[in-house]
PDB file of C-alpha atoms in Angstrom:
ATOM      1  CA  MET A   1      -0.088  -0.086  -0.106  1.00 79.00           C
ATOM      2  CA  ILE A   2       1.056   3.673  -0.864  1.00 81.00           C
ATOM      3  CA  GLY A   3       1.966   5.630   2.469  1.00 82.00           C
ATOM      4  CA  LEU A   4       2.851   9.108   3.218  1.00 83.00           C
ATOM      5  CA  THR A   5       6.756   8.314   2.897  1.00 83.00           C
ATOM      6  CA  HIS A   6       6.145   7.363  -0.716  1.00 86.00           C
ATOM      7  CA  TYR A   7       4.597  10.485  -1.568  1.00 89.00           C
ATOM      8  CA  LEU A   8       7.113  12.500   0.420  1.00 86.00           C
ATOM      9  CA  ILE A   9      10.039  10.895  -1.323  1.00 85.00           C
ATOM     10  CA  VAL A  10       8.605  11.753  -4.812  1.00 90.00           C
ATOM     11  CA  SER A  11       7.973  15.177  -3.576  1.00 90.00           C
ATOM     12  CA  ALA A  12      11.686  15.447  -2.347  1.00 86.00           C
ATOM     13  CA  ILE A  13      12.848  13.845  -5.801  1.00 88.00           C
ATOM     14  CA  ILE A  14      10.876  16.359  -7.852  1.00 92.00           C
ATOM     15  CA  PHE A  15      11.944  19.205  -5.455  1.00 88.00           C
ATOM     16  CA  SER A  16      15.811  18.369  -5.895  1.00 86.00           C
ATOM     17  CA  ILE A  17      15.263  18.053  -9.669  1.00 89.00           C
ATOM     18  CA  GLY A  18      13.991  21.814  -9.626  1.00 90.00           C
ATOM     19  CA  LEU A  19      16.777  22.565  -7.480  1.00 86.00           C
ATOM     20  CA  VAL A  20      19.274  21.219  -9.772  1.00 86.00           C
ATOM     21  CA  GLY A  21      17.578  23.180 -12.558  1.00 88.00           C
ATOM     22  CA  VAL A  22      17.824  26.493 -10.649  1.00 87.00           C
ATOM     23  CA  LEU A  23      21.544  25.869  -9.868  1.00 84.00           C
ATOM     24  CA  ARG A  24      22.289  24.721 -13.485  1.00 82.00           C
ATOM     25  CA  ARG A  25      20.168  27.219 -15.725  1.00 82.00           C
ATOM     26  CA  ARG A  26      21.558  30.181 -17.105  1.00 82.00           C
ATOM     27  CA  ASN A  27      18.562  31.225 -19.261  1.00 85.00           C
ATOM     28  CA  LEU A  28      16.041  33.162 -17.301  1.00 87.00           C
ATOM     29  CA  LEU A  29      12.892  31.645 -18.729  1.00 87.00           C
ATOM     30  CA  MET A  30      14.214  28.115 -17.964  1.00 88.00           C
ATOM     31  CA  LEU A  31      14.944  29.363 -14.440  1.00 90.00           C
ATOM     32  CA  PHE A  32      11.298  30.042 -14.073  1.00 91.00           C
ATOM     33  CA  PHE A  33      10.436  26.676 -15.050  1.00 92.00           C
ATOM     34  CA  ALA A  34      12.778  25.112 -12.615  1.00 93.00           C
ATOM     35  CA  THR A  35      10.939  27.335  -9.724  1.00 93.00           C
ATOM     36  CA  GLU A  36       7.433  26.009 -11.145  1.00 93.00           C
ATOM     37  CA  VAL A  37       8.902  22.533 -10.733  1.00 94.00           C
ATOM     38  CA  MET A  38       9.868  23.147  -7.002  1.00 92.00           C
ATOM     39  CA  LEU A  39       6.517  24.808  -6.210  1.00 93.00           C
ATOM     40  CA  ASN A  40       4.695  21.809  -7.526  1.00 93.00           C
ATOM     41  CA  ALA A  41       6.892  19.477  -5.412  1.00 93.00           C
ATOM     42  CA  VAL A  42       5.674  21.171  -2.442  1.00 93.00           C
ATOM     43  CA  ASN A  43       2.126  21.179  -3.418  1.00 93.00           C
ATOM     44  CA  ILE A  44       2.463  17.278  -3.611  1.00 93.00           C
ATOM     45  CA  ALA A  45       3.814  16.976  -0.412  1.00 91.00           C
ATOM     46  CA  PHE A  46       1.096  19.297   1.178  1.00 92.00           C
ATOM     47  CA  ALA A  47      -1.724  17.186  -0.379  1.00 92.00           C
ATOM     48  CA  ALA A  48      -0.102  14.106   0.765  1.00 91.00           C
ATOM     49  CA  ILE A  49       0.262  15.206   4.457  1.00 88.00           C
ATOM     50  CA  SER A  50      -3.358  16.658   4.239  1.00 89.00           C
ATOM     51  CA  HIS A  51      -4.534  13.266   3.120  1.00 89.00           C
ATOM     52  CA  TYR A  52      -2.764  11.041   5.520  1.00 87.00           C
ATOM     53  CA  TYR A  53      -3.512  13.425   8.714  1.00 85.00           C
ATOM     54  CA  ASN A  54      -6.890  13.978   7.503  1.00 85.00           C
ATOM     55  CA  ASP A  55      -6.377  17.645   7.885  1.00 86.00           C
ATOM     56  CA  LEU A  56      -7.593  20.252   5.572  1.00 87.00           C
ATOM     57  CA  THR A  57      -4.799  22.890   6.374  1.00 88.00           C
ATOM     58  CA  GLY A  58      -2.201  21.251   3.791  1.00 88.00           C
ATOM     59  CA  GLN A  59      -4.685  21.727   0.753  1.00 90.00           C
ATOM     60  CA  MET A  60      -5.174  25.357   2.062  1.00 91.00           C
ATOM     61  CA  PHE A  61      -1.632  26.035   1.932  1.00 92.00           C
ATOM     62  CA  ALA A  62      -1.296  24.557  -1.508  1.00 92.00           C
ATOM     63  CA  PHE A  63      -4.118  26.924  -2.857  1.00 92.00           C
ATOM     64  CA  PHE A  64      -2.153  29.921  -1.492  1.00 93.00           C
ATOM     65  CA  ILE A  65       0.923  28.512  -3.039  1.00 93.00           C
ATOM     66  CA  ILE A  66      -0.866  28.212  -6.369  1.00 93.00           C
ATOM     67  CA  ALA A  67      -2.024  31.788  -6.004  1.00 92.00           C
ATOM     68  CA  ILE A  68       1.472  32.962  -5.256  1.00 92.00           C
ATOM     69  CA  ALA A  69       2.916  31.000  -8.199  1.00 92.00           C
ATOM     70  CA  ALA A  70       0.256  32.542 -10.668  1.00 91.00           C
ATOM     71  CA  SER A  71       1.169  36.218  -9.416  1.00 92.00           C
ATOM     72  CA  GLU A  72       4.750  35.417  -9.422  1.00 91.00           C
ATOM     73  CA  VAL A  73       4.589  34.312 -13.162  1.00 91.00           C
ATOM     74  CA  ALA A  74       2.731  37.337 -14.196  1.00 90.00           C
ATOM     75  CA  VAL A  75       5.091  39.924 -12.530  1.00 91.00           C
ATOM     76  CA  GLY A  76       8.113  37.873 -13.588  1.00 90.00           C
ATOM     77  CA  LEU A  77       7.142  37.442 -17.209  1.00 89.00           C
ATOM     78  CA  GLY A  78       6.584  41.372 -17.194  1.00 88.00           C
ATOM     79  CA  LEU A  79      10.024  41.764 -15.905  1.00 88.00           C
ATOM     80  CA  LEU A  80      11.497  39.257 -18.463  1.00 87.00           C
ATOM     81  CA  ILE A  81       9.956  41.308 -21.294  1.00 85.00           C
ATOM     82  CA  VAL A  82      11.387  44.491 -19.876  1.00 85.00           C
ATOM     83  CA  LEU A  83      14.735  42.981 -19.663  1.00 85.00           C
ATOM     84  CA  TYR A  84      14.502  41.444 -23.151  1.00 84.00           C
ATOM     85  CA  LYS A  85      13.636  44.934 -24.605  1.00 82.00           C
ATOM     86  CA  LYS A  86      16.652  46.402 -22.642  1.00 81.00           C
ATOM     87  CA  TYR A  87      19.220  43.796 -23.233  1.00 81.00           C
ATOM     88  CA  GLY A  88      18.083  41.467 -26.072  1.00 77.00           C
ATOM     89  CA  SER A  89      18.946  38.364 -24.279  1.00 76.00           C
ATOM     90  CA  LEU A  90      17.857  36.380 -21.332  1.00 78.00           C
ATOM     91  CA  ASP A  91      20.992  34.951 -20.615  1.00 79.00           C
ATOM     92  CA  LEU A  92      22.275  35.433 -17.005  1.00 78.00           C
ATOM     93  CA  ASP A  93      25.888  35.927 -17.870  1.00 77.00           C
ATOM     94  CA  ASP A  94      24.990  38.711 -20.331  1.00 76.00           C
ATOM     95  CA  LEU A  95      22.534  40.197 -17.717  1.00 74.00           C
ATOM     96  CA  ALA A  96      25.243  40.460 -14.946  1.00 73.00           C
ATOM     97  CA  SER A  97      26.081  44.146 -14.390  1.00 72.00           C
ATOM     98  CA  MET A  98      27.772  44.295 -11.155  1.00 70.00           C
ATOM     99  CA  LYS A  99      31.212  42.792 -11.644  1.00 67.00           C
ATOM    100  CA  GLY A 100      31.764  41.460  -8.290  1.00 58.00           C
TER     101      GLY A 100
ATOM    102  CA  MET B   1      -4.478  -1.693  -6.074  1.00 82.00           C
ATOM    103  CA  TYR B   2      -5.182   0.925  -8.717  1.00 85.00           C
ATOM    104  CA  GLU B   3      -3.862   3.506  -6.335  1.00 87.00           C
ATOM    105  CA  VAL B   4      -0.674   1.801  -6.484  1.00 91.00           C
ATOM    106  CA  ILE B   5      -0.446   1.456 -10.262  1.00 92.00           C
ATOM    107  CA  ALA B   6      -1.569   4.936 -10.450  1.00 91.00           C
ATOM    108  CA  PHE B   7       1.115   6.122  -8.020  1.00 92.00           C
ATOM    109  CA  TYR B   8       4.031   4.587  -9.547  1.00 93.00           C
ATOM    110  CA  LEU B   9       3.001   5.541 -13.099  1.00 93.00           C
ATOM    111  CA  PHE B  10       2.427   9.124 -12.312  1.00 93.00           C
ATOM    112  CA  SER B  11       5.628   9.400 -10.277  1.00 93.00           C
ATOM    113  CA  VAL B  12       7.773   7.912 -12.825  1.00 94.00           C
ATOM    114  CA  LEU B  13       6.145   9.934 -15.626  1.00 95.00           C
ATOM    115  CA  THR B  14       6.484  13.171 -13.509  1.00 94.00           C
ATOM    116  CA  ILE B  15       9.947  12.593 -12.589  1.00 94.00           C
ATOM    117  CA  GLY B  16      10.949  11.834 -16.279  1.00 95.00           C
ATOM    118  CA  LEU B  17       8.951  14.896 -17.666  1.00 95.00           C
ATOM    119  CA  PHE B  18      10.300  17.367 -15.172  1.00 94.00           C
ATOM    120  CA  LEU B  19      13.897  15.884 -16.055  1.00 93.00           C
ATOM    121  CA  VAL B  20      13.322  16.922 -19.543  1.00 93.00           C
ATOM    122  CA  THR B  21      12.134  20.299 -18.568  1.00 91.00           C
ATOM    123  CA  ILE B  22      15.366  20.889 -16.708  1.00 90.00           C
ATOM    124  CA  MET B  23      17.776  19.328 -19.295  1.00 88.00           C
ATOM    125  CA  SER B  24      16.205  20.239 -22.442  1.00 87.00           C
ATOM    126  CA  LYS B  25      17.783  22.991 -24.614  1.00 85.00           C
ATOM    127  CA  ASN B  26      14.717  23.999 -26.428  1.00 86.00           C
ATOM    128  CA  VAL B  27      12.070  26.074 -24.751  1.00 86.00           C
ATOM    129  CA  LEU B  28       8.979  24.377 -26.584  1.00 87.00           C
ATOM    130  CA  TYR B  29      10.199  21.149 -25.199  1.00 90.00           C
ATOM    131  CA  ALA B  30      10.952  22.238 -21.693  1.00 90.00           C
ATOM    132  CA  MET B  31       7.372  24.090 -21.603  1.00 90.00           C
ATOM    133  CA  THR B  32       5.385  21.429 -23.041  1.00 91.00           C
ATOM    134  CA  SER B  33       6.884  18.752 -20.485  1.00 94.00           C
ATOM    135  CA  LEU B  34       6.325  21.054 -17.769  1.00 93.00           C
ATOM    136  CA  ALA B  35       2.699  21.322 -18.683  1.00 93.00           C
ATOM    137  CA  ALA B  36       2.478  17.464 -19.000  1.00 94.00           C
ATOM    138  CA  GLY B  37       3.938  17.106 -15.569  1.00 94.00           C
ATOM    139  CA  MET B  38       1.572  19.456 -14.137  1.00 93.00           C
ATOM    140  CA  VAL B  39      -1.244  17.550 -15.504  1.00 94.00           C
ATOM    141  CA  LEU B  40       0.004  14.404 -14.114  1.00 94.00           C
ATOM    142  CA  ILE B  41       0.449  16.194 -10.726  1.00 94.00           C
ATOM    143  CA  ALA B  42      -3.103  17.109 -10.732  1.00 94.00           C
ATOM    144  CA  GLY B  43      -3.689  13.180 -11.066  1.00 93.00           C
ATOM    145  CA  PHE B  44      -1.647  12.945  -7.630  1.00 92.00           C
ATOM    146  CA  PHE B  45      -4.100  15.313  -6.353  1.00 93.00           C
ATOM    147  CA  PHE B  46      -6.960  13.184  -7.426  1.00 93.00           C
ATOM    148  CA  ILE B  47      -5.849   9.984  -6.130  1.00 92.00           C
ATOM    149  CA  LEU B  48      -4.939  11.890  -2.706  1.00 90.00           C
ATOM    150  CA  GLY B  49      -8.654  12.923  -2.517  1.00 88.00           C
ATOM    151  CA  ALA B  50      -8.122  16.578  -2.979  1.00 88.00           C
ATOM    152  CA  ASP B  51     -10.562  16.744  -5.723  1.00 90.00           C
ATOM    153  CA  PHE B  52     -10.738  20.813  -5.649  1.00 92.00           C
ATOM    154  CA  LEU B  53      -7.162  21.256  -5.788  1.00 92.00           C
ATOM    155  CA  GLY B  54      -6.693  19.179  -8.540  1.00 93.00           C
ATOM    156  CA  VAL B  55      -9.041  20.995 -10.360  1.00 93.00           C
ATOM    157  CA  VAL B  56      -7.449  24.351  -9.398  1.00 92.00           C
ATOM    158  CA  GLN B  57      -4.226  22.864 -10.303  1.00 92.00           C
ATOM    159  CA  LEU B  58      -5.508  22.131 -13.882  1.00 93.00           C
ATOM    160  CA  ILE B  59      -7.336  25.347 -14.346  1.00 93.00           C
ATOM    161  CA  VAL B  60      -4.600  27.582 -13.079  1.00 91.00           C
ATOM    162  CA  TYR B  61      -1.305  25.873 -13.607  1.00 89.00           C
ATOM    163  CA  VAL B  62      -2.110  23.880 -16.709  1.00 89.00           C
ATOM    164  CA  GLY B  63      -4.550  26.689 -18.038  1.00 90.00           C
ATOM    165  CA  ALA B  64      -3.479  30.132 -16.864  1.00 89.00           C
ATOM    166  CA  VAL B  65       0.407  29.677 -16.189  1.00 89.00           C
ATOM    167  CA  MET B  66       1.112  27.753 -19.142  1.00 89.00           C
ATOM    168  CA  ALA B  67      -0.873  30.099 -21.391  1.00 89.00           C
ATOM    169  CA  LEU B  68       1.292  32.892 -20.045  1.00 87.00           C
ATOM    170  CA  TYR B  69       4.273  30.976 -20.469  1.00 87.00           C
ATOM    171  CA  SER B  70       3.558  30.310 -23.975  1.00 87.00           C
ATOM    172  CA  PHE B  71       2.538  33.885 -24.822  1.00 84.00           C
ATOM    173  CA  ALA B  72       5.952  35.060 -23.203  1.00 81.00           C
ATOM    174  CA  MET B  73       7.568  32.517 -25.682  1.00 81.00           C
ATOM    175  CA  MET B  74       6.244  34.214 -28.605  1.00 80.00           C
ATOM    176  CA  PHE B  75       8.036  37.551 -27.333  1.00 76.00           C
ATOM    177  CA  PHE B  76      11.199  35.760 -27.132  1.00 74.00           C
ATOM    178  CA  ASP B  77      12.995  33.992 -30.110  1.00 69.00           C
ATOM    179  CA  ALA B  78      12.168  30.494 -28.743  1.00 66.00           C
ATOM    180  CA  THR B  79      12.509  28.733 -31.900  1.00 66.00           C
ATOM    181  CA  LYS B  80      16.390  28.395 -31.599  1.00 70.00           C
ATOM    182  CA  ASP B  81      18.212  26.377 -29.054  1.00 73.00           C
ATOM    183  CA  ILE B  82      19.355  27.890 -26.030  1.00 71.00           C
ATOM    184  CA  LYS B  83      23.107  28.120 -25.535  1.00 72.00           C
ATOM    185  CA  GLU B  84      24.104  27.931 -22.072  1.00 69.00           C
ATOM    186  CA  LYS B  85      27.557  27.937 -20.593  1.00 68.00           C
ATOM    187  CA  ASN B  86      27.311  25.069 -18.041  1.00 64.00           C
ATOM    188  CA  THR B  87      30.517  24.636 -16.316  1.00 64.00           C
ATOM    189  CA  ASN B  88      31.105  21.805 -13.970  1.00 67.00           C
ATOM    190  CA  SER B  89      27.589  20.244 -14.498  1.00 72.00           C
ATOM    191  CA  SER B  90      28.384  17.259 -12.098  1.00 79.00           C
ATOM    192  CA  LEU B  91      29.323  19.453  -9.204  1.00 79.00           C
ATOM    193  CA  VAL B  92      26.085  21.258  -9.858  1.00 76.00           C
ATOM    194  CA  PHE B  93      24.187  17.880  -9.690  1.00 77.00           C
ATOM    195  CA  LEU B  94      26.285  16.900  -6.553  1.00 84.00           C
ATOM    196  CA  LEU B  95      25.512  20.226  -4.537  1.00 81.00           C
ATOM    197  CA  GLY B  96      21.885  20.459  -5.645  1.00 76.00           C
ATOM    198  CA  GLY B  97      21.275  16.939  -4.385  1.00 78.00           C
ATOM    199  CA  LEU B  98      23.029  17.467  -1.182  1.00 84.00           C
ATOM    200  CA  SER B  99      21.441  20.791  -0.270  1.00 80.00           C
ATOM    201  CA  ALA B 100      17.992  19.086  -1.350  1.00 75.00           C
ATOM    202  CA  LEU B 101      18.845  16.264   1.186  1.00 79.00           C
ATOM    203  CA  VAL B 102      19.859  18.574   3.823  1.00 80.00           C
ATOM    204  CA  LEU B 103      16.522  20.542   3.284  1.00 74.00           C
ATOM    205  CA  VAL B 104      14.630  17.393   3.687  1.00 72.00           C
ATOM    206  CA  LEU B 105      16.323  16.275   6.654  1.00 76.00           C
ATOM    207  CA  MET B 106      15.947  19.797   8.260  1.00 72.00           C
ATOM    208  CA  PHE B 107      12.171  20.033   7.768  1.00 69.00           C
ATOM    209  CA  ALA B 108      11.758  16.115   8.636  1.00 68.00           C
ATOM    210  CA  ALA B 109      13.772  15.818  11.678  1.00 63.00           C
ATOM    211  CA  PRO B 110      11.715  17.946  14.321  1.00 60.00           C
ATOM    212  CA  ILE B 111       8.390  16.450  13.070  1.00 63.00           C
ATOM    213  CA  HIS B 112       7.098  13.768  15.757  1.00 59.00           C
ATOM    214  CA  SER B 113       4.142  12.355  13.673  1.00 61.00           C
ATOM    215  CA  ASP B 114       2.286  11.459  16.948  1.00 63.00           C
ATOM    216  CA  ALA B 115       2.060  15.133  17.937  1.00 65.00           C
ATOM    217  CA  ILE B 116       0.439  16.182  14.871  1.00 66.00           C
ATOM    218  CA  GLN B 117      -3.171  16.453  15.189  1.00 71.00           C
ATOM    219  CA  ALA B 118      -5.949  17.769  12.650  1.00 70.00           C
ATOM    220  CA  LEU B 119      -6.926  21.401  13.104  1.00 74.00           C
ATOM    221  CA  TYR B 120      -9.723  21.203  10.495  1.00 76.00           C
ATOM    222  CA  PRO B 121     -10.460  17.518  10.206  1.00 78.00           C
ATOM    223  CA  MET B 122     -12.175  16.469   6.897  1.00 76.00           C
ATOM    224  CA  HIS B 123     -15.764  15.424   7.327  1.00 76.00           C
ATOM    225  CA  GLU B 124     -17.208  12.101   6.375  1.00 74.00           C
ATOM    226  CA  GLY B 125     -19.904  12.279   3.813  1.00 73.00           C
ATOM    227  CA  VAL B 126     -19.188  15.763   2.591  1.00 78.00           C
ATOM    228  CA  GLY B 127     -17.567  16.522  -0.568  1.00 79.00           C
ATOM    229  CA  ASN B 128     -14.107  17.882  -0.797  1.00 81.00           C
ATOM    230  CA  ALA B 129     -15.030  21.040  -2.444  1.00 86.00           C
ATOM    231  CA  GLN B 130     -17.608  21.960   0.168  1.00 88.00           C
ATOM    232  CA  ASP B 131     -15.292  20.983   2.859  1.00 87.00           C
ATOM    233  CA  VAL B 132     -12.669  23.307   1.354  1.00 88.00           C
ATOM    234  CA  GLY B 133     -15.087  26.143   1.085  1.00 89.00           C
ATOM    235  CA  ILE B 134     -16.171  26.007   4.627  1.00 88.00           C
ATOM    236  CA  VAL B 135     -12.611  26.216   5.864  1.00 88.00           C
ATOM    237  CA  LEU B 136     -11.410  28.727   3.361  1.00 88.00           C
ATOM    238  CA  PHE B 137     -14.337  31.130   3.874  1.00 91.00           C
ATOM    239  CA  THR B 138     -14.266  31.055   7.658  1.00 90.00           C
ATOM    240  CA  LYS B 139     -10.659  30.241   8.938  1.00 88.00           C
ATOM    241  CA  TYR B 140      -8.719  31.284   5.875  1.00 90.00           C
ATOM    242  CA  LEU B 141     -10.844  34.459   5.051  1.00 93.00           C
ATOM    243  CA  VAL B 142      -8.409  37.124   5.578  1.00 94.00           C
ATOM    244  CA  PRO B 143      -5.515  35.142   3.883  1.00 92.00           C
ATOM    245  CA  PHE B 144      -7.984  34.694   0.874  1.00 92.00           C
ATOM    246  CA  GLU B 145      -8.721  38.328   0.688  1.00 94.00           C
ATOM    247  CA  VAL B 146      -4.995  39.231   0.946  1.00 94.00           C
ATOM    248  CA  ALA B 147      -4.234  36.684  -1.929  1.00 93.00           C
ATOM    249  CA  ALA B 148      -7.023  38.301  -3.887  1.00 93.00           C
ATOM    250  CA  VAL B 149      -5.552  41.885  -3.492  1.00 94.00           C
ATOM    251  CA  MET B 150      -2.033  40.291  -4.158  1.00 93.00           C
ATOM    252  CA  LEU B 151      -3.434  38.783  -7.719  1.00 92.00           C
ATOM    253  CA  LEU B 152      -4.737  42.166  -8.438  1.00 94.00           C
ATOM    254  CA  VAL B 153      -1.248  43.719  -7.747  1.00 93.00           C
ATOM    255  CA  ALA B 154       0.208  41.141  -9.952  1.00 92.00           C
ATOM    256  CA  MET B 155      -2.070  41.753 -12.682  1.00 90.00           C
ATOM    257  CA  ILE B 156      -1.429  45.465 -12.720  1.00 92.00           C
ATOM    258  CA  ALA B 157       2.208  45.012 -12.482  1.00 90.00           C
ATOM    259  CA  GLY B 158       2.217  42.696 -15.386  1.00 87.00           C
ATOM    260  CA  ILE B 159       0.046  45.075 -17.526  1.00 87.00           C
ATOM    261  CA  ILE B 160       2.334  47.923 -16.421  1.00 87.00           C
ATOM    262  CA  LEU B 161       5.620  46.098 -17.079  1.00 85.00           C
ATOM    263  CA  ALA B 162       4.774  44.472 -20.390  1.00 80.00           C
ATOM    264  CA  GLY B 163       2.607  46.886 -21.820  1.00 77.00           C
ATOM    265  CA  LYS B 164       5.112  49.747 -22.422  1.00 73.00           C
ATOM    266  CA  LYS B 165       5.985  50.094 -26.063  1.00 66.00           C
ATOM    267  CA  MET B 166       4.192  46.866 -27.206  1.00 64.00           C
ATOM    268  CA  ASP B 167       4.051  48.194 -30.782  1.00 66.00           C
ATOM    269  CA  ASP B 168       7.867  47.766 -31.085  1.00 63.00           C
ATOM    270  CA  SER B 169       8.971  44.514 -32.199  1.00 59.00           C
ATOM    271  CA  LEU B 170      11.248  42.604 -29.662  1.00 56.00           C
ATOM    272  CA  THR B 171      13.021  39.919 -31.871  1.00 56.00           C
ATOM    273  CA  GLU B 172      13.742  41.659 -34.990  1.00 58.00           C
ATOM    274  CA  ASP B 173      17.116  43.445 -35.342  1.00 59.00           C
ATOM    275  CA  LEU B 174      16.623  47.068 -35.129  1.00 59.00           C
ATOM    276  CA  SER B 175      20.109  47.654 -36.779  1.00 63.00           C
ATOM    277  CA  ALA B 176      18.488  45.925 -39.920  1.00 61.00           C
ATOM    278  CA  ASP B 177      16.234  48.833 -40.454  1.00 63.00           C
ATOM    279  CA  ASP B 178      18.850  51.090 -40.338  1.00 66.00           C
ATOM    280  CA  GLU B 179      20.799  49.343 -42.984  1.00 63.00           C
ATOM    281  CA  ILE B 180      17.845  49.113 -45.151  1.00 64.00           C
ATOM    282  CA  LEU B 181      17.252  52.998 -44.789  1.00 69.00           C
ATOM    283  CA  THR B 182      21.037  53.678 -45.506  1.00 72.00           C
ATOM    284  CA  GLN B 183      20.943  51.436 -48.762  1.00 69.00           C
ATOM    285  CA  LYS B 184      17.926  53.313 -49.730  1.00 68.00           C
ATOM    286  CA  ASP B 185      19.619  56.599 -49.205  1.00 71.00           C
ATOM    287  CA  GLU B 186      22.818  55.509 -51.342  1.00 69.00           C
ATOM    288  CA  LYS B 187      20.391  54.567 -54.030  1.00 63.00           C
TER     289      LYS B 187
END
C-alpha cells in the first residue's frame, strides 16, 4: 500500500530536480520553469500530508502556493519582457551588470 | 491496487517529464513537458482525494500559467536552441542533491508524527469542495482576501511592465532597419 513516505519521497525527488535546474540554468525563462517544478513538488507534499493526517490545512496552503505562483509568473514575465527589450537576451551571464 | 499502479505510473512519468524540463535546450520542449508534468501532478491530487485542489491545479497551472508562458515564449526568440555555458555540471548535480537532502532532513527531523493533530479535520460524507469552501471562507478568509489583492497587484504590475511600447518588435534586429534605410539613401 502507498503510504505518506512514498509521496514525500517523490516530492523530495521532484524538489531536488527543480533545485538542480535552478542551479544549472543560465537562461531566465528556464530558471522560471525550474522554480515552477519546485513549487509543484511542495504542493504534492502538502496534499499528501493533508490526506494522511485527515486535515484540510495542507490543501489550504497548497491553494495559497498556487495563487502566489500565478502572481509570480505574471510579474516575472513582465520583468522578463522588460529585460529582453533592454538587453536583447535572457542569459544571466549577459545580464550581470555588477562585476563582483 | 489501482492506487498503487497510478502512484508509480504518475511518479515515474512526472519525474521523467520534469527531468526533460530541466535538461532540454529547447524552450518549447521544456514548456510542453512542464505542462504535462503539471497535469500528472493534478492526477496525484485526485488520487489523494483533494479533488478541488486538482481542478484548481488544472485550471490555474495548466491553463493560465502555461498560457502565460507560451505567450511569453512568442515574445522571445524561442525557436532556436538555448546556448548555455554549463561549467561543472556534475558539481551542480552533487550540490543540488546534497542541499535538497539537507533541506528534507531539516524539515523532517523535528516532526514527531504522533504530535500532529488535525486542526481542520475532513468530514465524512461531505465532498471535498464543500469542506474546502467552509474552511477557506471561515478560518482562512483574511489570507484569501489578501491573496485576491495580491493577484490584483500582480495583474496590474504585469500590464504595466509588459504593456509599455508593445508596438515595437522585440525579436527583429533594429539595426537591420537602419541598414535598409541607408541602402535606400545610397540609391
